[in-house]
Coordinates of C-alpha atoms in Angstrom, one line a residue:
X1474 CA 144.3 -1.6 311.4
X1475 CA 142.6 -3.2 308.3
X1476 CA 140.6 -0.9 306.1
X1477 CA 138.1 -2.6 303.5
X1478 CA 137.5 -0.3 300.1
X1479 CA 134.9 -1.2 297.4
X1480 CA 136.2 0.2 294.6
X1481 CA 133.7 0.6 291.3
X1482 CA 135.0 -0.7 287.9
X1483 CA 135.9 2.8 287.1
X1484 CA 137.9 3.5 289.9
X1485 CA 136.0 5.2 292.3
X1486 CA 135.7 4.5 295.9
X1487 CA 132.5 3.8 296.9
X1488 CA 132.6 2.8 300.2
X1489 CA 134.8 2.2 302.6
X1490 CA 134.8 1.0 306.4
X1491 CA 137.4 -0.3 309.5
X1492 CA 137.6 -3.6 309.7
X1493 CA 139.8 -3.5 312.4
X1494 CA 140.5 -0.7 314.2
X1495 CA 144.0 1.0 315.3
X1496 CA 142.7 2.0 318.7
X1497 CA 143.2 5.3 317.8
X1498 CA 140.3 7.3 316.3
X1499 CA 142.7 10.1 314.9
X1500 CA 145.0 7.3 312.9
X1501 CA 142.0 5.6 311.7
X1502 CA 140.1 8.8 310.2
X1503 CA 143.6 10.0 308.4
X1504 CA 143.9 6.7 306.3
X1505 CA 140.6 6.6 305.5
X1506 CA 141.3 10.5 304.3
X1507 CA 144.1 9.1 302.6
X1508 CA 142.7 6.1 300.7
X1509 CA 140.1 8.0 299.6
X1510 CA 142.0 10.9 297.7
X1511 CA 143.6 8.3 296.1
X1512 CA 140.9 7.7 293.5
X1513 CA 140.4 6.9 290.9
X1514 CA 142.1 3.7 291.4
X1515 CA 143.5 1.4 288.2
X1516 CA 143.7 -2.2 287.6
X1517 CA 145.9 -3.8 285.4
X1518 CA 143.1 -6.8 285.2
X1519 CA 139.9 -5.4 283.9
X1520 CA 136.8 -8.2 285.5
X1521 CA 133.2 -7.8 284.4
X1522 CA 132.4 -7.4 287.8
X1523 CA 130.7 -4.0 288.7
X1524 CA 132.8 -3.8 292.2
X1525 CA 136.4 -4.8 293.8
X1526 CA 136.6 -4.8 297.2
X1527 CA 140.2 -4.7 298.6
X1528 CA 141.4 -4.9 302.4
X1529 CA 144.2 -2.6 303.2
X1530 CA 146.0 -3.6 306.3
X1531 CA 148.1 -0.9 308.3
X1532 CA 150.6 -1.0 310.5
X1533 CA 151.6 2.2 312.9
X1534 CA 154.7 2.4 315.1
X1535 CA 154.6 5.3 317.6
X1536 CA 157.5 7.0 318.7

């Protein structure tokens, strides 16, 4: 799966969406959970841009 974030120059997530999905709803919703309680979010490089957008890809292995 590959999750996009938009991340605001203070560190909070303002939006985030699938851009790829894992086939499985259940997966999907529990990293978007996940990234999401994460914030706020640092960078070590400061930009004057007002947003970052960074794609998290995942990879799942069921057992």
């Amino acid at each position: 799966m590959i999750l996009s974030v938009v991340v605001t120059n203070l560190g909070k997530i303002s939006h985030t969406w699938l851009v790829q999905s894992s086939s499985h709803p259940i997966l999907d919703q529990v990293v978007v959970d996940v990234v999401q309680s994460i914030a706020p979010i640092s960078f070590k490089h400061h930009s004057n841009t007002p947003t970052k957008t960074i794609y998290v890809p995942m990879t799942f292995k069921m057992r």
